[in-house]
Amino acid sequence: MYTKFAYYCPTTLNEFFTVREDMGEDGIIYAGGTDLLVLLRKKIMKPSAVIDIKKLKECTGIFQDGTMLSIGACCSFYEIAGDPLVQKFAPALAKAANDVGSTPIRFKATLGGNIMNASPAGDGLNAVYGLGGSALLMSRERERIVPLDEFILGPRKTALREGELLARILVPTDRFNKQIFFKVGRRNALAISVVNGLVALNETDGVVEDCRIVLGAVAPRPIRIPSAEEYLKGQVLAGELLKDVPEMVSETVTPISDLRASAKYRSYIAGIETRRALEALKGGQA
Amino acid sequence: MSVSFVLNGKPVVSEASENTTLLEVLREEFRLTGVKKGCEAGECGACTVLVDGCNMNSCMMLIGETEGKNITTIEGLSADGKLDPVQKAFAEKAAVQCGYCTPGMILAVKGLLNRNPDPDRNELRAGLDGNLCRCTGYEQIFEAVEYYLEWRERNE
């Protein structure tokens, strides 16, 4: 049923790089496997080896690193959703993590895998993108930090260079004081997002100083809504202000029609849900 | 490759080839056919087993990932010949129709109870979100778990 492949499970970063170099393009990196195993079973991918990175300590654990929240690429969505640091500093990411798949999937699927898969519908990906997060890449020679805006190039395409490993995901903790994540799907669980979004604000004395709106599954990559962001800066979120937001959203997004939803519906619901998210933040939800 | 793990309380070794899922190994190598093949894509829960107490899809694990883990299949719940009380509750409250989802569903319940010993209906519903049933409409399944929780309270 599956093509023949070897399984490697390096326990040190050095061992990982050696195996990776030996295998070249024939070896694929394997974390949770919830996306990969489906592709392997369908023989869409036919590697000669999978390299399990879950034992690399550089890819595990969640901790504060200065003003950044540092999340290991191999952290499961279950771990992320329940982590006290994530709940405190990135509650919208905790919510997104809990929206992924189902309980058994969340025990296994990883944030790193979600980001490397680079599906525009990725819940973890869009939450981190919306919070201004970055990828921490490790190679034999150096570490490199790349904001997700620059790292995600298109569906299944990232700016990962040869010899690099996505080891950690960094999320700023001091940039926004209000944040919310929403997901629209065809059912309450085991649903790939029809539209998802993260809205983050930095409000001082009720005035929006910084605003970031990122929507998923409505373009080939996560997409920001600069017109709405600029519109809201310097304003107090109140009453009539939000009624023009849905149109700004619909004019910016470029969704496709597929088996889950039509482009027209995605465009429409993205606008409505963005406005609803802002209304919820208006109510004081951080 | 040789992989060592604990299966239903006993240490075992699998000699399956590296490109095999835990689901295949349990059914073919260990003849534990209570673990069912459904979608083989992590979406239905028919293949659910407990891995270190967590309900997981055995179709979403390669055998190499099982090294050192503690695996329980549905067969492990009645290893001493007696039905586990959750199993009994399912039988008594008509939570089983065709029975195909049942092994996975019961293990998902056990997994939930390991994390949250006293779930309310909403937590139960959320906890079983990875297990599909086409027969019962889920109502009898929830009732069976609530019946078990009442029994457990009376007998503590």
Short mmCIF file of C-alpha atoms in Angstrom, two decimals:
data_model
loop_
_atom_site.label_atom_id
_atom_site.label_comp_id
_atom_site.label_asym_id
_atom_site.label_seq_id
_atom_site.Cartn_x
_atom_site.Cartn_y
_atom_site.Cartn_z
CA MET A 1 0.00 0.00 0.00
CA TYR A 2 2.85 2.36 0.76
CA THR A 3 5.94 2.52 -1.41
CA LYS A 4 9.06 1.19 0.21
CA PHE A 5 10.78 3.70 2.46
CA ALA A 6 13.23 3.59 5.34
CA TYR A 7 12.53 5.25 8.69
CA TYR A 8 15.21 7.27 10.45
CA CYS A 9 14.85 8.82 13.87
CA PRO A 10 17.93 10.96 14.61
CA THR A 11 18.41 11.93 18.24
CA THR A 12 20.79 14.85 17.66
CA LEU A 13 20.81 17.75 15.24
CA ASN A 14 24.18 16.59 13.89
CA GLU A 15 22.79 13.14 13.17
CA PHE A 16 19.79 14.75 11.48
CA PHE A 17 21.93 16.87 9.15
CA THR A 18 24.07 13.84 8.24
CA VAL A 19 21.07 11.71 7.32
CA ARG A 20 19.50 14.60 5.45
CA GLU A 21 22.65 15.20 3.44
CA ASP A 22 23.00 11.48 2.67
CA MET A 23 19.41 11.16 1.50
CA GLY A 24 19.20 14.44 -0.41
CA GLU A 25 15.81 15.01 -1.99
CA ASP A 26 14.89 11.37 -1.51
CA GLY A 27 14.44 11.85 2.23
CA ILE A 28 11.49 13.78 3.59
CA ILE A 29 11.17 15.34 7.02
CA TYR A 30 8.47 13.75 9.17
CA ALA A 31 6.96 15.27 12.28
CA GLY A 32 3.31 14.46 13.15
CA GLY A 33 2.70 12.76 9.84
CA THR A 34 -0.99 13.64 9.67
CA ASP A 35 -0.55 15.34 6.28
CA LEU A 36 2.36 13.21 5.02
CA LEU A 37 0.86 9.80 5.69
CA VAL A 38 -2.16 10.66 3.54
CA LEU A 39 0.17 11.67 0.68
CA LEU A 40 2.35 8.59 1.16
CA ARG A 41 -0.63 6.27 1.12
CA LYS A 42 -1.90 7.83 -2.11
CA LYS A 43 1.63 7.61 -3.51
CA ILE A 44 1.60 11.29 -4.27
CA MET A 45 4.98 11.33 -2.56
CA LYS A 46 7.43 8.47 -2.99
CA PRO A 47 10.45 9.19 -0.83
CA SER A 48 13.05 6.55 -0.15
CA ALA A 49 13.17 7.58 3.49
CA VAL A 50 11.29 9.51 6.14
CA ILE A 51 13.33 11.34 8.77
CA ASP A 52 11.40 11.61 12.03
CA ILE A 53 12.48 14.80 13.83
CA LYS A 54 10.39 14.40 17.01
CA LYS A 55 13.41 13.37 19.10
CA LEU A 56 15.39 16.54 18.31
CA LYS A 57 15.25 18.63 21.47
CA GLU A 58 15.75 21.83 19.45
CA CYS A 59 12.30 21.19 17.98
CA THR A 60 10.42 20.60 21.22
CA GLY A 61 9.12 22.60 24.16
CA ILE A 62 7.55 26.02 24.62
CA PHE A 63 9.31 28.83 26.46
CA GLN A 64 9.76 32.57 26.62
CA ASP A 65 12.83 33.98 24.91
CA GLY A 66 12.96 37.68 25.69
CA THR A 67 9.88 39.22 24.12
CA MET A 68 9.27 36.16 21.97
CA LEU A 69 7.28 33.05 22.64
CA SER A 70 9.38 30.19 21.25
CA ILE A 71 7.45 27.12 20.15
CA GLY A 72 9.17 23.94 19.00
CA ALA A 73 8.26 22.89 15.46
CA CYS A 74 7.37 19.42 16.78
CA CYS A 75 4.95 20.70 19.41
CA SER A 76 1.55 19.14 18.87
CA PHE A 77 -1.57 21.28 18.61
CA TYR A 78 -2.80 19.61 21.80
CA GLU A 79 0.33 20.76 23.61
CA ILE A 80 0.06 24.28 22.17
CA ALA A 81 -3.66 24.68 22.98
CA GLY A 82 -3.09 23.68 26.61
CA ASP A 83 0.15 25.54 27.26
CA PRO A 84 -0.11 28.32 29.90
CA LEU A 85 2.40 30.57 28.09
CA VAL A 86 0.50 30.28 24.80
CA GLN A 87 -2.78 30.94 26.58
CA LYS A 88 -1.32 34.02 28.21
CA PHE A 89 0.66 35.57 25.33
CA ALA A 90 -0.98 34.13 22.20
CA PRO A 91 -4.53 33.07 23.14
CA ALA A 92 -5.66 33.34 19.52
CA LEU A 93 -3.03 30.73 18.59
CA ALA A 94 -4.28 28.49 21.42
CA LYS A 95 -7.78 28.81 19.98
CA ALA A 96 -6.56 28.06 16.45
CA ALA A 97 -4.66 25.02 17.72
CA ASN A 98 -7.86 23.74 19.30
CA ASP A 99 -9.75 24.25 16.02
CA VAL A 100 -7.48 21.87 14.09
CA GLY A 101 -8.94 18.50 13.06
CA SER A 102 -10.02 16.45 16.03
CA THR A 103 -8.71 15.35 19.42
CA PRO A 104 -6.64 12.40 18.10
CA ILE A 105 -5.29 14.54 15.26
CA ARG A 106 -4.30 17.28 17.71
CA PHE A 107 -2.28 14.76 19.73
CA LYS A 108 -0.13 14.15 16.68
CA ALA A 109 -0.22 17.06 14.20
CA THR A 110 2.45 19.72 14.73
CA LEU A 111 2.65 23.46 14.18
CA GLY A 112 5.90 23.01 12.25
CA GLY A 113 4.22 20.56 9.91
CA ASN A 114 1.30 22.93 9.40
CA ILE A 115 3.70 25.72 8.45
CA MET A 116 5.88 23.59 6.16
CA ASN A 117 2.76 22.22 4.45
CA ALA A 118 2.02 25.89 3.70
CA SER A 119 -1.61 25.35 2.84
CA PRO A 120 -3.35 28.74 2.73
CA ALA A 121 -6.08 27.14 4.86
CA GLY A 122 -3.72 26.11 7.68
CA ASP A 123 -5.17 27.13 11.04
CA GLY A 124 -1.87 27.15 12.94
CA LEU A 125 -0.10 28.84 10.05
CA ASN A 126 -2.63 31.67 9.73
CA ALA A 127 -2.71 32.29 13.48
CA VAL A 128 1.08 32.63 13.68
CA TYR A 129 1.14 34.72 10.47
CA GLY A 130 -1.52 37.01 11.90
CA LEU A 131 0.44 37.52 15.12
CA GLY A 132 3.55 38.55 13.16
CA GLY A 133 5.39 35.32 13.87
CA SER A 134 8.64 34.04 12.36
CA ALA A 135 10.29 30.78 11.43
CA LEU A 136 13.58 29.89 13.14
CA LEU A 137 15.58 27.80 10.71
CA MET A 138 18.67 25.81 11.63
CA SER A 139 21.39 24.56 9.33
CA ARG A 140 24.87 23.22 10.08
CA GLU A 141 26.35 26.68 9.61
CA ARG A 142 23.83 29.04 11.13
CA GLU A 143 20.43 29.95 12.46
CA ARG A 144 18.18 32.16 10.42
CA ILE A 145 14.97 33.90 11.48
CA VAL A 146 12.48 34.64 8.69
CA PRO A 147 9.12 36.37 9.25
CA LEU A 148 6.31 34.18 7.96
CA ASP A 149 5.32 36.96 5.50
CA GLU A 150 8.57 36.16 3.68
CA PHE A 151 8.73 32.45 4.48
CA ILE A 152 5.42 31.32 3.00
CA LEU A 153 5.61 31.62 -0.79
CA GLY A 154 2.57 29.68 -1.97
CA PRO A 155 0.75 26.36 -1.48
CA ARG A 156 3.37 23.83 -0.32
CA LYS A 157 6.14 26.34 -1.06
CA THR A 158 8.37 27.93 1.53
CA ALA A 159 11.66 29.81 1.52
CA LEU A 160 13.45 26.92 3.22
CA ARG A 161 16.96 26.57 1.84
CA GLU A 162 18.79 23.33 1.21
CA GLY A 163 20.29 22.02 4.42
CA GLU A 164 17.80 23.89 6.64
CA LEU A 165 15.34 22.63 9.21
CA LEU A 166 12.36 24.54 10.58
CA ALA A 167 13.19 24.12 14.27
CA ARG A 168 11.09 26.68 16.12
CA ILE A 169 8.32 29.20 15.62
CA LEU A 170 8.68 32.61 17.27
CA VAL A 171 5.65 34.72 18.20
CA PRO A 172 6.08 38.28 19.56
CA THR A 173 4.45 38.74 22.96
CA ASP A 174 4.60 42.52 23.23
CA ARG A 175 3.07 43.63 19.96
CA PHE A 176 -0.66 43.25 20.38
CA ASN A 177 -2.90 43.47 23.43
CA LYS A 178 -6.05 42.14 21.77
CA GLN A 179 -6.31 39.16 19.45
CA ILE A 180 -8.89 36.75 18.11
CA PHE A 181 -8.94 33.79 15.71
CA PHE A 182 -11.98 32.56 13.81
CA LYS A 183 -12.58 29.51 11.64
CA VAL A 184 -15.41 28.76 9.22
CA GLY A 185 -15.79 25.13 8.21
CA ARG A 186 -18.36 22.70 6.93
CA ARG A 187 -18.62 20.95 10.29
CA ASN A 188 -17.54 21.35 13.90
CA ALA A 189 -14.53 19.06 13.70
CA LEU A 190 -12.34 17.37 11.10
CA ALA A 191 -12.93 20.36 8.86
CA ILE A 192 -10.40 22.06 6.64
CA SER A 193 -11.09 25.79 6.89
CA VAL A 194 -13.36 27.34 4.29
CA VAL A 195 -12.13 30.68 5.64
CA ASN A 196 -10.13 31.45 8.74
CA GLY A 197 -8.68 34.64 10.13
CA LEU A 198 -6.67 36.29 12.81
CA VAL A 199 -7.30 39.87 13.92
CA ALA A 200 -4.79 41.48 16.30
CA LEU A 201 -4.79 45.00 17.72
CA ASN A 202 -2.62 47.12 19.90
CA GLU A 203 -4.95 49.52 21.65
CA THR A 204 -3.86 52.34 23.94
CA ASP A 205 -6.60 54.23 25.85
CA GLY A 206 -9.14 52.70 23.46
CA VAL A 207 -7.34 53.94 20.32
CA VAL A 208 -6.05 51.41 17.77
CA GLU A 209 -2.34 52.01 17.32
CA ASP A 210 -1.43 48.85 15.46
CA CYS A 211 -3.69 46.50 13.58
CA ARG A 212 -3.10 43.25 11.72
CA ILE A 213 -5.76 41.32 9.82
CA VAL A 214 -4.78 38.04 8.15
CA LEU A 215 -7.20 35.76 6.33
CA GLY A 216 -6.69 32.17 5.23
CA ALA A 217 -8.12 30.00 2.46
CA VAL A 218 -9.02 33.06 0.37
CA ALA A 219 -5.77 33.42 -1.61
CA PRO A 220 -2.78 31.23 -2.55
CA ARG A 221 -1.09 32.25 0.72
CA PRO A 222 -2.28 33.94 3.96
CA ILE A 223 -3.41 37.42 2.97
CA ARG A 224 -3.44 40.69 4.88
CA ILE A 225 -6.07 43.36 4.45
CA PRO A 226 -3.97 46.57 4.44
CA SER A 227 -6.92 48.81 3.53
CA ALA A 228 -8.82 47.73 6.63
CA GLU A 229 -5.70 47.87 8.80
CA GLU A 230 -4.94 51.45 7.75
CA TYR A 231 -8.59 52.44 8.10
CA LEU A 232 -8.67 51.29 11.72
CA LYS A 233 -5.39 52.83 12.85
CA GLY A 234 -5.89 55.91 15.00
CA GLN A 235 -9.55 55.10 15.52
CA VAL A 236 -11.62 53.98 18.44
CA LEU A 237 -13.50 50.78 17.62
CA ALA A 238 -17.06 51.94 18.01
CA GLY A 239 -20.46 51.77 16.34
CA GLU A 240 -20.54 52.66 12.67
CA LEU A 241 -16.80 52.34 12.10
CA LEU A 242 -16.88 48.66 11.24
CA LYS A 243 -19.63 48.63 8.62
CA ASP A 244 -17.25 49.25 5.71
CA VAL A 245 -14.80 46.53 6.73
CA PRO A 246 -16.55 43.60 4.95
CA GLU A 247 -16.28 45.38 1.59
CA MET A 248 -12.58 46.14 2.11
CA VAL A 249 -12.06 42.45 2.80
CA SER A 250 -14.08 41.24 -0.20
CA GLU A 251 -12.19 43.59 -2.50
CA THR A 252 -8.80 42.30 -1.34
CA VAL A 253 -9.23 38.54 -1.18
CA THR A 254 -8.87 36.26 -4.22
CA PRO A 255 -10.52 32.99 -3.26
CA ILE A 256 -11.15 30.05 -5.53
CA SER A 257 -14.18 27.80 -5.76
CA ASP A 258 -13.44 24.24 -4.75
CA LEU A 259 -15.13 21.22 -3.24
CA ARG A 260 -15.56 23.00 0.10
CA ALA A 261 -17.07 26.34 -0.95
CA SER A 262 -17.53 28.80 -3.79
CA ALA A 263 -15.30 31.83 -4.24
CA LYS A 264 -18.35 34.05 -3.83
CA TYR A 265 -19.23 32.53 -0.46
CA ARG A 266 -15.66 32.72 0.79
CA SER A 267 -15.41 36.37 -0.20
CA TYR A 268 -18.69 37.14 1.53
CA ILE A 269 -18.12 35.21 4.74
CA ALA A 270 -14.53 36.45 5.09
CA GLY A 271 -15.87 40.00 5.25
CA ILE A 272 -18.65 39.20 7.69
CA GLU A 273 -16.45 37.19 10.04
CA THR A 274 -13.72 39.86 10.04
CA ARG A 275 -16.27 42.44 11.09
CA ARG A 276 -17.62 40.08 13.77
CA ALA A 277 -14.09 39.50 15.04
CA LEU A 278 -13.54 43.24 15.37
CA GLU A 279 -16.87 43.60 17.15
CA ALA A 280 -15.82 40.94 19.63
CA LEU A 281 -12.55 42.79 20.25
CA LYS A 282 -14.50 46.00 20.73
CA GLY A 283 -16.17 44.32 23.67
CA GLY A 284 -12.82 44.15 25.47
CA GLN A 285 -11.79 40.61 24.57
CA ALA A 286 -8.03 40.28 24.61
CA MET B 1 13.61 -2.96 11.78
CA SER B 2 12.82 -4.26 15.25
CA VAL B 3 10.49 -2.13 17.34
CA SER B 4 9.81 -2.87 21.01
CA PHE B 5 6.71 -1.65 22.77
CA VAL B 6 4.11 -2.72 25.31
CA LEU B 7 0.91 -4.08 23.82
CA ASN B 8 -2.11 -4.67 26.05
CA GLY B 9 0.13 -4.97 29.04
CA LYS B 10 2.75 -7.27 27.52
CA PRO B 11 6.16 -6.36 26.05
CA VAL B 12 6.29 -7.24 22.35
CA VAL B 13 8.59 -6.81 19.39
CA SER B 14 7.45 -6.04 15.86
CA GLU B 15 9.53 -7.05 12.86
CA ALA B 16 7.35 -5.18 10.38
CA SER B 17 9.02 -3.22 7.61
CA GLU B 18 9.53 0.49 8.22
CA ASN B 19 6.86 1.68 5.80
CA THR B 20 4.08 0.01 7.81
CA THR B 21 1.52 1.80 9.95
CA LEU B 22 0.69 0.72 13.49
CA LEU B 23 -2.80 -0.16 12.21
CA GLU B 24 -1.37 -2.70 9.77
CA VAL B 25 0.97 -4.14 12.40
CA LEU B 26 -1.80 -4.58 14.98
CA ARG B 27 -4.15 -6.29 12.54
CA GLU B 28 -1.70 -8.35 10.47
CA GLU B 29 1.25 -9.11 12.74
CA PHE B 30 -0.59 -9.28 16.06
CA ARG B 31 -3.97 -10.43 14.74
CA LEU B 32 -5.84 -7.79 16.78
CA THR B 33 -8.68 -7.27 14.35
CA GLY B 34 -10.75 -5.31 16.84
CA VAL B 35 -8.74 -2.36 15.51
CA LYS B 36 -10.68 -1.43 12.37
CA LYS B 37 -9.67 0.01 9.02
CA GLY B 38 -11.93 2.88 8.05
CA CYS B 39 -10.60 5.85 6.12
CA GLU B 40 -6.87 5.29 6.79
CA ALA B 41 -6.51 9.06 6.65
CA GLY B 42 -7.06 10.04 10.30
CA GLU B 43 -10.63 11.17 9.74
CA CYS B 44 -12.95 8.47 11.09
CA GLY B 45 -11.46 7.07 14.32
CA ALA B 46 -12.29 3.42 13.55
CA CYS B 47 -8.61 2.56 14.07
CA THR B 48 -8.36 4.29 17.46
CA VAL B 49 -5.97 2.84 20.05
CA LEU B 50 -4.61 4.26 23.31
CA VAL B 51 -0.97 5.34 23.08
CA ASP B 52 0.35 6.11 26.57
CA GLY B 53 -3.28 6.71 27.58
CA CYS B 54 -4.11 9.07 24.67
CA ASN B 55 -6.67 8.06 22.06
CA MET B 56 -4.90 8.23 18.70
CA ASN B 57 -5.45 7.02 15.14
CA SER B 58 -3.25 3.97 14.56
CA CYS B 59 -3.39 4.69 10.82
CA MET B 60 -1.50 7.91 11.50
CA MET B 61 1.52 6.25 13.13
CA LEU B 62 4.41 4.50 11.49
CA ILE B 63 5.65 1.45 13.35
CA GLY B 64 8.97 3.18 14.08
CA GLU B 65 7.15 5.81 16.12
CA THR B 66 5.81 3.16 18.49
CA GLU B 67 9.19 2.37 20.07
CA GLY B 68 8.88 2.33 23.85
CA LYS B 69 5.20 3.23 23.88
CA ASN B 70 2.33 1.65 25.81
CA ILE B 71 -0.42 0.62 23.39
CA THR B 72 -3.91 -0.56 24.34
CA THR B 73 -6.37 -1.94 21.82
CA ILE B 74 -10.02 -2.83 22.46
CA GLU B 75 -8.92 -6.39 23.14
CA GLY B 76 -6.85 -5.08 26.03
CA LEU B 77 -9.95 -3.82 27.85
CA SER B 78 -11.30 -7.31 28.42
CA ALA B 79 -8.05 -9.20 28.63
CA ASP B 80 -9.14 -10.95 31.83
CA GLY B 81 -12.28 -12.26 30.12
CA LYS B 82 -14.62 -9.67 31.70
CA LEU B 83 -16.04 -6.63 29.95
CA ASP B 84 -14.70 -3.25 31.02
CA PRO B 85 -17.54 -1.20 32.63
CA VAL B 86 -17.55 1.26 29.69
CA GLN B 87 -17.97 -1.69 27.32
CA LYS B 88 -20.82 -3.00 29.49
CA ALA B 89 -22.53 0.39 29.44
CA PHE B 90 -22.36 0.49 25.62
CA ALA B 91 -23.91 -2.96 25.43
CA GLU B 92 -26.64 -2.20 27.97
CA LYS B 93 -27.64 1.18 26.54
CA ALA B 94 -27.91 0.12 22.85
CA ALA B 95 -24.90 2.23 21.88
CA VAL B 96 -23.84 -0.49 19.43
CA GLN B 97 -25.63 -1.08 16.11
CA CYS B 98 -23.34 -2.34 13.37
CA GLY B 99 -20.46 -2.23 15.83
CA TYR B 100 -17.79 -1.00 13.42
CA CYS B 101 -17.10 2.31 15.17
CA THR B 102 -17.48 0.75 18.61
CA PRO B 103 -13.94 -0.36 19.47
CA GLY B 104 -12.55 3.04 18.47
CA MET B 105 -15.41 4.89 20.16
CA ILE B 106 -14.93 3.05 23.46
CA LEU B 107 -11.19 3.70 23.43
CA ALA B 108 -11.88 7.37 22.67
CA VAL B 109 -14.11 7.43 25.76
CA LYS B 110 -11.32 5.85 27.81
CA GLY B 111 -8.88 8.41 26.44
CA LEU B 112 -11.22 11.25 27.38
CA LEU B 113 -11.74 9.89 30.89
CA ASN B 114 -7.96 9.71 31.33
CA ARG B 115 -7.82 13.47 30.70
CA ASN B 116 -11.14 14.50 32.21
CA PRO B 117 -12.69 11.94 34.57
CA ASP B 118 -16.01 13.80 34.86
CA PRO B 119 -17.02 15.24 31.50
CA ASP B 120 -20.34 16.99 30.96
CA ARG B 121 -22.30 16.40 27.75
CA ASN B 122 -20.47 19.17 25.85
CA GLU B 123 -17.04 17.93 26.93
CA LEU B 124 -18.08 14.41 25.94
CA ARG B 125 -19.22 15.60 22.54
CA ALA B 126 -15.92 17.46 22.02
CA GLY B 127 -13.86 14.57 23.35
CA LEU B 128 -15.35 12.17 20.81
CA ASP B 129 -14.93 14.58 17.88
CA GLY B 130 -12.52 12.24 16.12
CA ASN B 131 -14.87 9.23 16.00
CA LEU B 132 -17.62 8.87 13.42
CA CYS B 133 -20.72 6.70 13.77
CA ARG B 134 -23.14 6.23 10.88
CA CYS B 135 -25.71 4.19 12.77
CA THR B 136 -26.65 5.60 16.14
CA GLY B 137 -26.71 9.36 15.66
CA TYR B 138 -24.42 9.45 18.73
CA GLU B 139 -27.25 9.95 21.26
CA GLN B 140 -27.10 6.40 22.64
CA ILE B 141 -23.32 6.65 22.81
CA PHE B 142 -23.51 9.77 24.99
CA GLU B 143 -26.22 8.11 27.13
CA ALA B 144 -24.04 5.03 27.60
CA VAL B 145 -21.15 7.16 28.87
CA GLU B 146 -23.47 9.08 31.23
CA TYR B 147 -24.91 5.77 32.44
CA TYR B 148 -21.34 4.57 33.12
CA LEU B 149 -20.53 7.78 35.02
CA GLU B 150 -23.63 7.32 37.20
CA TRP B 151 -22.70 3.67 37.85
CA ARG B 152 -19.16 4.70 38.76
CA GLU B 153 -20.45 7.28 41.23
CA ARG B 154 -22.78 4.77 42.92
CA ASN B 155 -19.97 2.25 43.19
CA GLU B 156 -17.20 4.42 44.50
#
